Tab-separated table of C-alpha atoms and ligand atoms in Angstrom:
chain	number	residue	atom	x	y	z
A	13	MET	CA	-12.233	75.289	-10.845
A	14	GLN	CA	-10.437	77.971	-12.531
A	15	LEU	CA	-13.840	79.246	-13.390
A	16	LEU	CA	-14.739	80.475	-10.069
A	17	ARG	CA	-14.864	84.056	-9.259
A	18	SER	CA	-13.824	83.571	-5.026
A	19	GLU	CA	-10.412	83.477	-4.675
A	20	LYS	CA	-11.212	81.803	-1.208
A	21	LEU	CA	-13.068	79.499	-2.678
A	22	LYS	CA	-10.325	78.675	-5.034
A	23	SER	CA	-7.525	78.334	-2.369
A	24	LEU	CA	-9.853	76.432	-0.216
A	25	PHE	CA	-10.719	73.820	-2.984
A	26	GLU	CA	-6.452	74.083	-3.532
A	27	SER	CA	-5.983	73.199	-0.111
A	28	LEU	CA	-7.820	69.965	0.335
A	29	SER	CA	-6.797	68.554	-2.960
A	30	SER	CA	-4.550	65.647	-3.086
A	31	PRO	CA	-3.047	63.764	-6.203
A	32	GLU	CA	-4.165	60.388	-4.455
A	33	GLY	CA	-7.577	61.178	-3.311
A	34	ILE	CA	-11.248	60.946	-4.695
A	35	ALA	CA	-11.735	62.090	-8.101
A	36	VAL	CA	-14.783	64.054	-9.037
A	37	ILE	CA	-15.830	63.969	-12.233
A	38	ASN	CA	-17.499	66.466	-14.717
A	39	PRO	CA	-20.107	64.069	-15.899
A	40	ALA	CA	-20.576	66.047	-19.342
A	41	THR	CA	-16.862	66.184	-20.411
A	42	GLU	CA	-15.714	62.917	-18.003
A	43	GLU	CA	-12.608	65.040	-17.185
A	44	GLU	CA	-11.401	65.050	-13.411
A	45	LEU	CA	-12.122	68.255	-11.825
A	46	LEU	CA	-10.010	67.617	-8.752
A	47	ARG	CA	-8.897	65.034	-6.510
A	48	LEU	CA	-9.992	65.650	-2.921
A	49	LYS	CA	-8.489	63.760	0.369
A	50	PRO	CA	-10.736	61.629	1.935
A	51	SER	CA	-11.928	61.461	5.549
A	52	LEU	CA	-10.416	58.834	7.582
A	53	LEU	CA	-12.881	56.586	9.239
A	54	MET	CA	-10.527	56.489	12.539
A	55	GLU	CA	-10.961	60.287	12.623
A	56	LEU	CA	-14.846	60.258	12.950
A	57	ASP	CA	-14.719	59.613	16.549
A	58	GLU	CA	-13.179	62.790	17.264
A	59	GLN	CA	-15.403	64.702	15.135
A	60	ILE	CA	-18.345	63.440	16.760
A	61	GLU	CA	-16.921	64.332	19.978
A	62	GLN	CA	-16.106	67.834	19.014
A	63	CYS	CA	-19.582	68.250	17.463
A	64	ARG	CA	-20.885	66.980	20.763
A	65	ILE	CA	-18.905	69.451	22.692
A	66	ALA	CA	-20.157	72.310	20.155
A	67	GLN	CA	-23.379	71.379	20.314
A	68	GLN	CA	-23.594	71.804	23.938
A	69	ASP	CA	-22.852	75.449	23.428
A	70	TRP	CA	-24.658	76.321	20.392
A	71	SER	CA	-27.959	74.946	22.186
A	72	LYS	CA	-27.369	77.619	24.847
A	73	LEU	CA	-27.932	80.725	22.707
A	74	ALA	CA	-30.891	82.457	22.418
A	75	ALA	CA	-32.587	81.854	19.457
A	76	LYS	CA	-32.477	84.830	18.197
A	77	GLU	CA	-28.641	84.377	18.328
A	78	ARG	CA	-28.605	81.341	16.106
A	79	SER	CA	-30.840	82.808	13.658
A	80	LEU	CA	-28.787	85.974	12.920
A	81	ILE	CA	-25.849	83.616	12.079
A	82	LEU	CA	-28.046	81.225	9.664
A	83	LYS	CA	-29.164	84.379	8.091
A	84	SER	CA	-25.460	85.527	7.831
A	85	TRP	CA	-25.127	82.184	6.336
A	86	PHE	CA	-28.044	82.790	4.067
A	87	GLN	CA	-26.750	85.944	2.769
A	88	LEU	CA	-23.128	84.494	2.141
A	89	LEU	CA	-24.924	81.954	-0.315
A	90	VAL	CA	-26.838	84.544	-1.879
A	91	GLU	CA	-23.102	86.314	-2.311
A	92	HIS	CA	-21.852	83.418	-3.693
A	93	ALA	CA	-25.053	82.290	-5.809
A	94	ASP	CA	-23.047	82.101	-9.173
A	95	ASP	CA	-19.916	80.127	-7.865
A	96	ILE	CA	-22.162	77.441	-6.354
A	97	ALA	CA	-24.154	77.360	-9.564
A	98	THR	CA	-21.064	76.744	-11.520
A	99	ILE	CA	-19.629	74.123	-9.234
A	100	ILE	CA	-23.235	72.557	-9.317
A	101	THR	CA	-23.244	72.179	-13.403
A	102	LEU	CA	-19.830	70.995	-13.013
A	103	GLU	CA	-19.749	68.102	-10.779
A	104	GLN	CA	-23.626	67.113	-11.225
A	105	GLY	CA	-24.392	68.351	-14.972
A	106	LYS	CA	-27.805	69.720	-14.653
A	107	PRO	CA	-27.804	73.211	-16.944
A	108	LEU	CA	-26.753	75.859	-15.361
A	109	ALA	CA	-30.051	77.630	-15.121
A	110	GLU	CA	-31.273	74.886	-13.240
A	111	SER	CA	-28.186	74.956	-10.997
A	112	ARG	CA	-29.068	79.032	-10.003
A	113	GLY	CA	-32.232	77.993	-9.647
A	114	GLU	CA	-31.386	75.079	-7.153
A	115	VAL	CA	-28.769	77.601	-5.400
A	116	ALA	CA	-32.088	80.103	-4.890
A	117	TYR	CA	-33.869	77.018	-3.842
A	118	GLY	CA	-31.233	75.657	-1.233
A	119	ALA	CA	-30.401	79.149	0.160
A	120	SER	CA	-34.175	79.638	0.947
A	121	PHE	CA	-34.111	76.944	3.402
A	122	VAL	CA	-31.662	78.585	5.463
A	123	GLU	CA	-33.602	81.885	5.295
A	124	TRP	CA	-36.549	79.906	6.241
A	125	PHE	CA	-35.254	78.273	8.800
A	126	ALA	CA	-33.424	81.363	10.401
A	127	GLU	CA	-36.704	82.569	10.838
A	128	GLU	CA	-38.456	79.525	12.040
A	129	ALA	CA	-35.432	79.191	14.991
A	130	LYS	CA	-37.465	82.014	16.928
A	131	ARG	CA	-40.809	80.149	16.701
A	132	ALA	CA	-40.010	76.571	18.519
A	133	TYR	CA	-42.636	77.122	20.468
A	134	GLY	CA	-43.715	74.943	23.525
A	135	GLU	CA	-47.338	75.118	25.210
A	136	VAL	CA	-49.145	75.720	28.269
A	137	ILE	CA	-51.854	72.774	28.984
A	138	PRO	CA	-54.722	73.431	30.899
A	139	ALA	CA	-54.410	70.823	33.880
A	140	PRO	CA	-56.695	68.279	34.869
A	141	SER	CA	-56.506	69.594	38.669
A	142	MET	CA	-56.029	72.999	40.170
A	143	ASP	CA	-52.914	71.977	42.210
A	144	ARG	CA	-50.848	71.489	38.924
A	145	ARG	CA	-49.515	73.415	36.100
A	146	LEU	CA	-48.621	71.674	32.778
A	147	SER	CA	-46.642	72.594	29.962
A	148	THR	CA	-44.318	71.463	26.967
A	149	ILE	CA	-40.968	73.049	25.749
A	150	LYS	CA	-38.963	72.284	22.602
A	151	GLN	CA	-35.274	70.987	23.019
A	152	PRO	CA	-32.962	70.375	20.211
A	153	VAL	CA	-32.697	66.640	19.598
A	154	GLY	CA	-28.328	66.872	19.782
A	155	VAL	CA	-25.810	66.061	17.529
A	156	CYS	CA	-27.496	64.725	14.027
A	157	ALA	CA	-25.702	63.020	11.284
A	158	ALA	CA	-26.901	63.760	7.449
A	159	ILE	CA	-26.507	61.586	4.375
A	160	THR	CA	-27.188	63.336	1.129
A	161	PRO	CA	-27.463	62.496	-2.472
A	162	TRP	CA	-25.721	64.053	-5.544
A	163	ASN	CA	-28.905	65.237	-7.368
A	164	PHE	CA	-29.305	68.558	-5.251
A	165	PRO	CA	-25.904	68.809	-3.961
A	166	ILE	CA	-26.707	72.180	-2.324
A	167	ALA	CA	-30.454	71.723	-1.383
A	168	MET	CA	-30.444	68.658	0.058
A	169	ILE	CA	-27.602	69.819	2.776
A	170	THR	CA	-29.312	72.768	3.792
A	171	ARG	CA	-33.184	71.114	3.907
A	172	LYS	CA	-31.272	69.172	6.689
A	173	ALA	CA	-28.555	71.373	8.144
A	174	ALA	CA	-30.952	74.942	8.390
A	175	PRO	CA	-33.340	73.226	10.426
A	176	ALA	CA	-30.863	71.149	12.342
A	177	LEU	CA	-28.690	74.310	13.263
A	178	ALA	CA	-31.906	76.681	14.057
A	179	ALA	CA	-33.176	73.892	16.608
A	180	GLY	CA	-29.853	74.237	18.436
A	181	CYS	CA	-28.521	70.702	17.072
A	182	GLY	CA	-24.912	70.161	15.711
A	183	MET	CA	-24.904	68.235	12.660
A	184	ILE	CA	-22.066	65.858	10.672
A	185	VAL	CA	-23.172	65.559	6.910
A	186	LYS	CA	-21.719	63.242	4.359
A	187	PRO	CA	-22.551	63.897	0.989
A	188	SER	CA	-22.423	62.082	-2.148
A	189	GLU	CA	-19.137	61.285	-2.936
A	190	LEU	CA	-19.880	62.391	-6.486
A	191	THR	CA	-21.006	66.131	-5.424
A	192	PRO	CA	-18.828	66.687	-2.506
A	193	LEU	CA	-17.303	70.138	-3.939
A	194	THR	CA	-20.926	71.903	-3.586
A	195	ALA	CA	-20.959	70.998	-0.248
A	196	ILE	CA	-17.776	72.174	0.828
A	197	ALA	CA	-18.242	75.451	-0.548
A	198	VAL	CA	-21.643	75.544	1.258
A	199	VAL	CA	-20.303	74.106	4.848
A	200	ASP	CA	-17.188	76.563	3.856
A	201	LEU	CA	-19.778	79.577	3.935
A	202	ALA	CA	-21.399	78.561	6.890
A	203	HIS	CA	-18.268	78.800	8.926
A	204	GLN	CA	-17.522	81.895	7.529
A	205	ALA	CA	-21.013	83.102	8.945
A	206	GLY	CA	-20.027	82.139	12.696
A	207	ILE	CA	-21.186	78.563	12.635
A	208	PRO	CA	-18.550	76.644	14.687
A	209	LYS	CA	-16.369	74.467	12.426
A	210	ALA	CA	-17.118	71.376	14.762
A	211	LEU	CA	-20.667	71.851	14.741
A	212	LEU	CA	-21.306	71.586	11.308
A	213	SER	CA	-18.886	69.316	9.363
A	214	LEU	CA	-18.445	66.956	6.663
A	215	VAL	CA	-17.193	63.700	6.261
A	216	ILE	CA	-16.119	63.375	1.930
A	217	SER	CA	-15.419	59.768	1.593
A	218	GLU	CA	-15.785	56.797	-0.996
A	219	GLN	CA	-16.739	54.433	1.694
A	220	ALA	CA	-20.284	54.898	2.037
A	221	ALA	CA	-21.275	52.033	3.445
A	222	GLU	CA	-18.468	52.330	6.524
A	223	PHE	CA	-19.530	55.803	7.530
A	224	GLY	CA	-22.846	54.999	7.039
A	225	GLN	CA	-22.480	52.470	9.486
A	226	LEU	CA	-20.696	54.535	12.064
A	227	LEU	CA	-22.728	57.672	11.735
A	228	SER	CA	-26.065	55.297	12.393
A	229	THR	CA	-24.797	53.428	15.151
A	230	ASP	CA	-22.807	55.748	17.039
A	231	PRO	CA	-24.837	56.416	20.513
A	232	ARG	CA	-23.913	60.497	20.680
A	233	ILE	CA	-25.821	60.719	17.412
A	234	LYS	CA	-29.204	61.177	18.120
A	235	LYS	CA	-30.847	61.675	14.676
A	236	ILE	CA	-29.959	60.482	11.370
A	237	SER	CA	-31.689	62.325	8.470
A	238	PHE	CA	-31.140	60.402	5.081
A	239	THR	CA	-32.076	61.120	1.337
A	240	GLY	CA	-31.576	58.789	-1.129
A	241	SER	CA	-32.881	55.434	-2.637
A	242	THR	CA	-34.991	53.056	-0.564
A	243	ARG	CA	-32.585	50.431	-0.480
A	244	VAL	CA	-29.934	52.356	1.531
A	245	GLY	CA	-32.463	53.970	3.474
A	246	LYS	CA	-33.513	50.424	4.803
A	247	ILE	CA	-30.285	49.671	5.445
A	248	LEU	CA	-29.529	52.570	7.866
A	249	LEU	CA	-33.331	52.222	9.576
A	250	LYS	CA	-32.124	48.885	10.506
A	251	GLN	CA	-28.748	50.253	11.948
A	252	ALA	CA	-30.294	53.142	13.936
A	253	SER	CA	-32.382	50.771	15.371
A	254	ASP	CA	-30.164	49.539	17.901
A	255	SER	CA	-29.576	52.966	19.426
A	256	VAL	CA	-33.020	53.827	19.085
A	257	LYS	CA	-32.116	57.058	16.971
A	258	ALA	CA	-34.532	59.500	15.831
A	259	VAL	CA	-34.905	59.329	11.879
A	260	SER	CA	-36.041	61.512	8.530
A	261	MET	CA	-35.780	59.357	5.466
A	262	GLU	CA	-36.510	61.111	1.794
A	263	LEU	CA	-36.500	57.624	-0.069
A	264	GLY	CA	-37.348	56.871	-4.171
A	265	GLY	CA	-40.141	57.680	-5.475
A	266	ASN	CA	-42.637	56.444	-8.626
A	267	ALA	CA	-44.807	59.764	-9.498
A	268	PRO	CA	-47.511	58.843	-11.587
A	269	PHE	CA	-48.919	61.945	-13.885
A	270	ILE	CA	-52.738	61.956	-14.796
A	271	VAL	CA	-54.058	63.509	-17.667
A	272	PHE	CA	-57.879	63.656	-17.552
A	273	ASP	CA	-59.917	64.368	-20.488
A	274	ASP	CA	-61.056	67.450	-19.539
A	275	ALA	CA	-57.793	68.997	-18.811
A	276	ASP	CA	-56.076	71.983	-20.291
A	277	ILE	CA	-53.636	70.285	-22.515
A	278	GLU	CA	-51.039	72.880	-22.927
A	279	SER	CA	-50.819	73.317	-19.514
A	280	ALA	CA	-50.645	69.580	-18.714
A	281	ILE	CA	-47.640	69.391	-21.256
A	282	ASN	CA	-45.702	72.274	-19.961
A	283	GLY	CA	-46.149	70.651	-16.147
A	284	LEU	CA	-45.126	67.241	-18.048
A	285	ILE	CA	-41.778	68.429	-19.428
A	286	ALA	CA	-40.737	70.168	-16.383
A	287	SER	CA	-41.784	67.111	-14.035
A	288	LYS	CA	-40.175	64.659	-16.013
A	289	PHE	CA	-37.102	66.052	-17.580
A	290	ARG	CA	-35.877	68.692	-15.091
A	291	ASN	CA	-32.409	67.400	-13.844
A	292	ALA	CA	-32.579	65.331	-16.829
A	293	GLY	CA	-35.230	63.295	-15.041
A	294	GLN	CA	-33.180	62.538	-11.690
A	295	THR	CA	-35.379	63.842	-8.929
A	296	CYS	CA	-37.257	61.725	-6.650
A	297	VAL	CA	-40.111	63.411	-7.651
A	298	CYS	CA	-40.134	63.289	-11.298
A	299	THR	CA	-42.661	61.807	-12.936
A	300	ASN	CA	-42.090	58.077	-13.716
A	301	ARG	CA	-45.254	57.151	-15.498
A	302	LEU	CA	-47.741	59.101	-17.829
A	303	TYR	CA	-51.458	57.933	-17.409
A	304	VAL	CA	-53.337	59.848	-20.429
A	305	HIS	CA	-57.081	59.899	-20.861
A	306	GLU	CA	-57.419	57.221	-23.987
A	307	SER	CA	-59.905	60.082	-25.860
A	308	ILE	CA	-57.206	62.584	-25.593
A	309	LYS	CA	-54.279	60.652	-26.148
A	310	ASP	CA	-53.433	61.005	-29.929
A	311	GLU	CA	-53.864	64.727	-29.357
A	312	PHE	CA	-51.424	64.792	-26.080
A	313	VAL	CA	-48.853	62.415	-27.541
A	314	ALA	CA	-48.272	64.721	-31.102
A	315	VAL	CA	-47.841	67.953	-28.691
A	316	LEU	CA	-45.666	66.135	-26.311
A	317	LEU	CA	-43.536	64.980	-29.258
A	318	ASP	CA	-43.433	68.380	-30.458
A	319	LYS	CA	-41.960	69.634	-27.372
A	320	VAL	CA	-39.741	66.727	-26.314
A	321	SER	CA	-37.966	67.418	-29.642
A	322	ALA	CA	-37.194	70.869	-28.885
A	323	LEU	CA	-35.345	69.727	-25.527
A	324	GLN	CA	-31.711	70.238	-26.251
A	325	VAL	CA	-29.394	67.846	-24.885
A	326	GLY	CA	-25.398	68.545	-24.201
A	327	ASN	CA	-23.012	70.224	-21.469
A	328	GLY	CA	-24.926	72.239	-18.871
A	329	ARG	CA	-22.718	74.897	-19.212
A	330	GLU	CA	-24.010	76.104	-22.602
A	331	PRO	CA	-27.053	78.667	-22.081
A	332	THR	CA	-29.224	76.827	-24.849
A	333	ILE	CA	-29.086	73.395	-23.174
A	334	THR	CA	-31.892	72.109	-21.363
A	335	LEU	CA	-31.028	68.439	-20.289
A	336	GLY	CA	-27.508	67.929	-19.014
A	337	PRO	CA	-26.063	64.122	-19.108
A	338	VAL	CA	-27.178	61.170	-16.464
A	339	ILE	CA	-24.638	61.236	-13.540
A	340	THR	CA	-22.516	57.938	-14.285
A	341	MET	CA	-22.248	55.592	-17.023
A	342	ALA	CA	-23.457	53.389	-14.923
A	343	ALA	CA	-26.993	54.877	-14.681
A	344	LYS	CA	-27.041	55.068	-18.250
A	345	HIS	CA	-26.516	51.686	-18.713
A	346	ARG	CA	-29.342	50.735	-16.229
A	347	LEU	CA	-31.552	53.309	-18.190
A	348	GLU	CA	-30.739	51.415	-21.468
A	349	ALA	CA	-31.389	48.011	-19.517
A	350	ASN	CA	-35.157	49.213	-18.455
A	351	ILE	CA	-35.670	50.331	-22.031
A	352	ASP	CA	-34.617	47.188	-23.597
A	353	GLN	CA	-36.867	45.187	-21.212
A	354	ALA	CA	-39.725	47.432	-22.117
A	355	VAL	CA	-39.564	47.148	-25.572
A	356	GLN	CA	-39.136	43.206	-25.154
A	357	GLU	CA	-42.240	43.220	-23.158
A	358	GLY	CA	-44.159	44.974	-25.958
A	359	ALA	CA	-43.518	48.577	-25.470
A	360	VAL	CA	-42.758	50.864	-28.732
A	361	ILE	CA	-40.440	53.515	-28.672
A	362	ILE	CA	-42.615	56.573	-30.433
A	363	ASN	CA	-39.763	59.318	-30.719
A	364	GLN	CA	-36.099	58.879	-32.433
A	365	PRO	CA	-33.883	59.159	-29.714
A	366	GLN	CA	-30.046	59.125	-31.036
A	367	LYS	CA	-27.386	57.305	-29.284
A	368	LEU	CA	-25.312	59.940	-27.804
A	369	PRO	CA	-21.988	59.425	-26.494
A	370	GLY	CA	-20.645	59.740	-23.134
A	371	ARG	CA	-23.061	60.048	-20.219
A	372	PHE	CA	-25.717	62.202	-22.470
A	373	MET	CA	-29.097	60.650	-23.422
A	374	GLU	CA	-31.987	62.086	-25.513
A	375	PRO	CA	-35.323	61.376	-24.297
A	376	VAL	CA	-36.849	58.280	-24.883
A	377	LEU	CA	-41.088	58.112	-24.771
A	378	LEU	CA	-42.432	54.619	-24.657
A	379	ASP	CA	-45.844	53.563	-25.911
A	380	ASN	CA	-48.048	50.622	-25.695
A	381	ILE	CA	-47.078	50.427	-21.887
A	382	GLU	CA	-49.149	48.011	-19.866
A	383	GLN	CA	-49.643	48.446	-15.828
A	384	GLY	CA	-48.083	45.202	-15.313
A	385	MET	CA	-44.780	46.033	-17.229
A	386	ALA	CA	-41.425	46.241	-15.006
A	387	ILE	CA	-40.740	49.600	-16.689
A	388	VAL	CA	-44.088	50.678	-14.304
A	389	GLN	CA	-42.740	49.731	-11.068
A	390	GLN	CA	-39.278	50.758	-11.556
A	391	GLU	CA	-37.966	54.028	-10.538
A	392	LEU	CA	-36.478	55.531	-13.563
A	393	PHE	CA	-34.378	58.375	-12.336
A	394	GLY	CA	-33.596	59.192	-15.983
A	395	PRO	CA	-35.267	61.116	-19.317
A	396	VAL	CA	-37.639	58.373	-19.861
A	397	LEU	CA	-41.270	58.102	-19.764
A	398	PRO	CA	-43.568	55.229	-20.116
A	399	ILE	CA	-47.287	56.407	-21.649
A	400	ILE	CA	-50.006	54.370	-20.447
A	401	THR	CA	-53.595	55.021	-21.494
A	402	PHE	CA	-56.696	54.735	-19.038
A	403	GLU	CA	-60.689	54.323	-19.281
A	404	ASN	CA	-61.838	55.631	-16.320
A	405	ASP	CA	-61.570	57.682	-12.675
A	406	GLU	CA	-61.734	54.134	-10.808
A	407	GLN	CA	-59.072	52.639	-13.137
A	408	VAL	CA	-56.680	55.082	-13.429
A	409	LEU	CA	-56.619	55.844	-9.139
A	410	ALA	CA	-55.750	52.308	-8.858
A	411	MET	CA	-53.274	52.136	-11.392
A	412	ALA	CA	-51.653	55.233	-9.437
A	413	ASN	CA	-51.919	53.481	-6.559
A	414	ASP	CA	-50.079	50.420	-7.207
A	415	THR	CA	-46.697	50.584	-6.213
A	416	GLU	CA	-44.798	50.384	-3.039
A	417	TYR	CA	-43.741	54.049	-3.423
A	418	GLY	CA	-45.813	57.009	-2.147
A	419	LEU	CA	-43.856	60.504	-2.419
A	420	ALA	CA	-45.499	62.826	-5.227
A	421	CYS	CA	-48.240	62.541	-7.898
A	422	TYR	CA	-49.827	65.045	-10.089
A	423	PHE	CA	-52.941	65.069	-11.715
A	424	TYR	CA	-54.643	67.605	-14.568
A	425	THR	CA	-58.196	68.309	-14.724
A	426	ASP	CA	-60.997	70.910	-14.403
A	427	SER	CA	-63.268	69.143	-12.519
A	428	LEU	CA	-63.677	70.147	-8.589
A	429	LYS	CA	-65.034	66.939	-7.800
A	430	ARG	CA	-62.021	64.658	-9.202
A	431	ILE	CA	-59.992	67.389	-7.599
A	432	ILE	CA	-60.965	66.833	-4.040
A	433	LYS	CA	-61.650	63.092	-4.761
A	434	PHE	CA	-58.361	62.648	-5.975
A	435	SER	CA	-56.247	64.499	-3.451
A	436	GLU	CA	-57.692	62.647	-0.842
A	437	CYS	CA	-57.661	59.580	-2.337
A	438	LEU	CA	-53.940	59.459	-4.038
A	439	ASP	CA	-51.617	57.677	-1.318
A	440	TYR	CA	-48.623	60.085	-1.345
A	441	GLY	CA	-47.259	62.433	0.466
A	442	MET	CA	-47.567	65.749	-2.141
A	443	VAL	CA	-49.938	66.127	-4.724
A	444	GLY	CA	-49.648	68.497	-7.996
A	445	VAL	CA	-52.886	69.364	-9.075
A	446	ASN	CA	-52.579	71.599	-12.675
A	447	GLU	CA	-49.055	72.076	-11.487
A	448	GLY	CA	-45.785	69.864	-12.008
A	449	ILE	CA	-43.075	71.652	-10.041
A	450	ILE	CA	-44.854	71.866	-6.303
A	451	SER	CA	-41.477	71.847	-4.321
A	452	THR	CA	-40.849	74.758	-2.151
A	453	GLU	CA	-39.254	75.362	1.531
A	454	VAL	CA	-42.469	76.571	3.222
A	455	ALA	CA	-44.635	73.553	2.497
A	456	PRO	CA	-43.784	70.088	3.797
A	457	PHE	CA	-41.893	67.830	1.541
A	458	GLY	CA	-42.086	63.704	2.146
A	459	GLY	CA	-43.456	60.603	1.625
A	460	ILE	CA	-45.399	57.743	2.842
A	461	LYS	CA	-45.293	54.079	2.373
A	462	GLU	CA	-41.762	53.399	1.232
A	463	SER	CA	-40.958	56.764	0.176
A	464	GLY	CA	-40.101	57.605	3.651
A	465	ILE	CA	-40.722	59.145	6.986
A	466	GLY	CA	-40.884	62.722	8.120
A	467	ARG	CA	-41.132	65.940	6.690
A	468	GLU	CA	-38.800	68.516	5.495
A	469	GLY	CA	-39.147	72.203	5.119
A	470	ALA	CA	-42.232	74.212	6.580
A	471	LYS	CA	-42.855	74.363	9.994
A	472	GLN	CA	-42.763	70.455	9.951
A	473	GLY	CA	-39.113	70.475	8.990
A	474	MET	CA	-38.110	71.892	12.264
A	475	ASP	CA	-39.811	69.652	14.402
A	476	GLU	CA	-37.643	66.828	12.949
A	477	TYR	CA	-34.972	68.429	15.009
A	478	LEU	CA	-36.829	69.091	18.442
A	479	GLU	CA	-37.941	66.989	21.235
A	480	THR	CA	-41.107	67.800	23.090
A	481	LYS	CA	-40.517	68.052	26.578
A	482	TYR	CA	-43.415	67.891	29.378
A	483	VAL	CA	-43.033	69.586	32.493
A	484	CYS	CA	-45.180	68.970	35.367
A	485	LEU	CA	-45.588	71.540	38.248
A	486	GLY	CA	-47.315	70.163	41.091
A	487	GLY	CA	-48.052	71.160	44.898
A	488	ILE	CA	-49.575	74.340	43.753
A	489	ASN	CA	-52.352	75.065	46.632
B	6	ADP	P1	-28.714	57.129	-5.402
B	6	ADP	O1	-28.969	55.719	-5.921
B	6	ADP	O2	-29.373	58.387	-5.611
B	6	ADP	O3	-27.423	57.584	-5.771
B	6	ADP	P2	-27.941	56.165	-2.676
B	6	ADP	O4	-29.121	55.874	-1.675
B	6	ADP	O5	-27.048	55.020	-3.343
B	6	ADP	O6	-28.425	56.828	-3.929
B	6	ADP	O7	-27.214	57.391	-2.169
B	6	ADP	C1	-27.278	58.332	-1.370
B	6	ADP	C2	-26.249	58.525	-0.399
B	6	ADP	O8	-26.359	57.166	0.315
B	6	ADP	C3	-24.839	58.912	-0.838
B	6	ADP	O9	-24.446	60.003	-0.101
B	6	ADP	C4	-24.065	57.879	-1.184
B	6	ADP	O10	-22.723	57.584	-0.472
B	6	ADP	C5	-24.756	56.980	0.696
B	6	ADP	N1	-24.481	55.311	0.431
B	6	ADP	C6	-24.607	54.854	-0.341
B	6	ADP	N2	-24.691	53.605	-0.055
B	6	ADP	C7	-24.766	53.563	1.461
B	6	ADP	C8	-24.960	52.587	2.868
B	6	ADP	N3	-24.822	51.495	2.802
B	6	ADP	N4	-24.768	53.268	4.188
B	6	ADP	C9	-25.002	54.896	3.969
B	6	ADP	N5	-24.886	55.651	3.004
B	6	ADP	C10	-24.657	55.044	1.872
């Protein structure tokens, strides 16, 4: 933490540290960065109550006042971008350039929703009879809870907290226990910007299931927004059903990346590298399986091997590194088991990955993959790429849709007909056409099928935190 420039942040972390607390580990060096005092389950009740009280005042502010406070938060995030990026690389492992990108991306949600705060429009509805006037107004949902993962330690928080606050809601955030330091810095900057402490607060704990249970069942919490695995999402959905909470779920993905025979190969490979190896393959929209037309496969794989061998694995603090460690040893062992199983089923490793120490992993390209293999159905979340060939459009469409997931998908082609047909027929919430990185604060992010419920970012992201109230004004003669 000595690397940070801000004395305020340094002393904040010092004040929150405790020798007996939760150890935050640098995945690149496996050194302990800090031990944090954990939140206590018995204090959550009061935290929710304080949020409820603060939310009532916050919702009474004019939209413009909330907007201005969010803009100050955005400014502070931009001013502290270097420190936040350093924290992300230290606790999460992604290369520093990617961490800087994530800070800009994370801050962009705060800026966007500061603007959207002023546009929570209701409607006037033409009434069916002249003695009535009908309208709708938009009102905040109330107190919300967010549970966020470790792969985007800032963006997954701001993408939920910014629209919630813009709409007039309060929020309790439980970040991943693996990346709590970014969350602490980002929420502290929110408080410095004027967002009341009780309105936006954190739960730092390794008791994820226990806190998750309380947050998803307390009747004072009206909405739960979760980003993480489909397994945990299903637990939260069940728990939230007892009090009929609103839910937003951003869950797992199994993104296909299709390269047709008329694609620009160079551009497809650049898109694939970005989509597959960003964050060491640990994003829910990362390419999970490559489908390449049989007539171009040899040429495509030859160029791909070349590009993949140029990736530099190592500690993301070093400027030449493009692939950081995976998050835990357990994640590495899981990936190795996935690869071993695929090889037993007939897959062939076509590059020469070295065995690396600690949590580092070289990229692994797997050829000879059949659609029925387990590796095609699993969300890999790591730098491993199964390659499948296809003969025709119908066949690849069926294979691409053959999954319970439906988050992101990608395809490369020059044919307008294919662009239209595949954009419409791929069963996914997001489609990248001749583009491997598609996420932005101005477009709706989210999945269908078992990849989730709801959308984040864009104008749709604001609706997730608003209720529509219908007002019927009668007796007008
Ligand atoms: P990942 O596999 O990406 O770590 P998880 O779904 O396990 O995804 O974790 C995402 C978030 O959910 C983290 O903040 C984690 O602490 C939390 N979490 C894990 N298990 C539970 C649970 N049973 N109930 C609520 N939250 C949980």
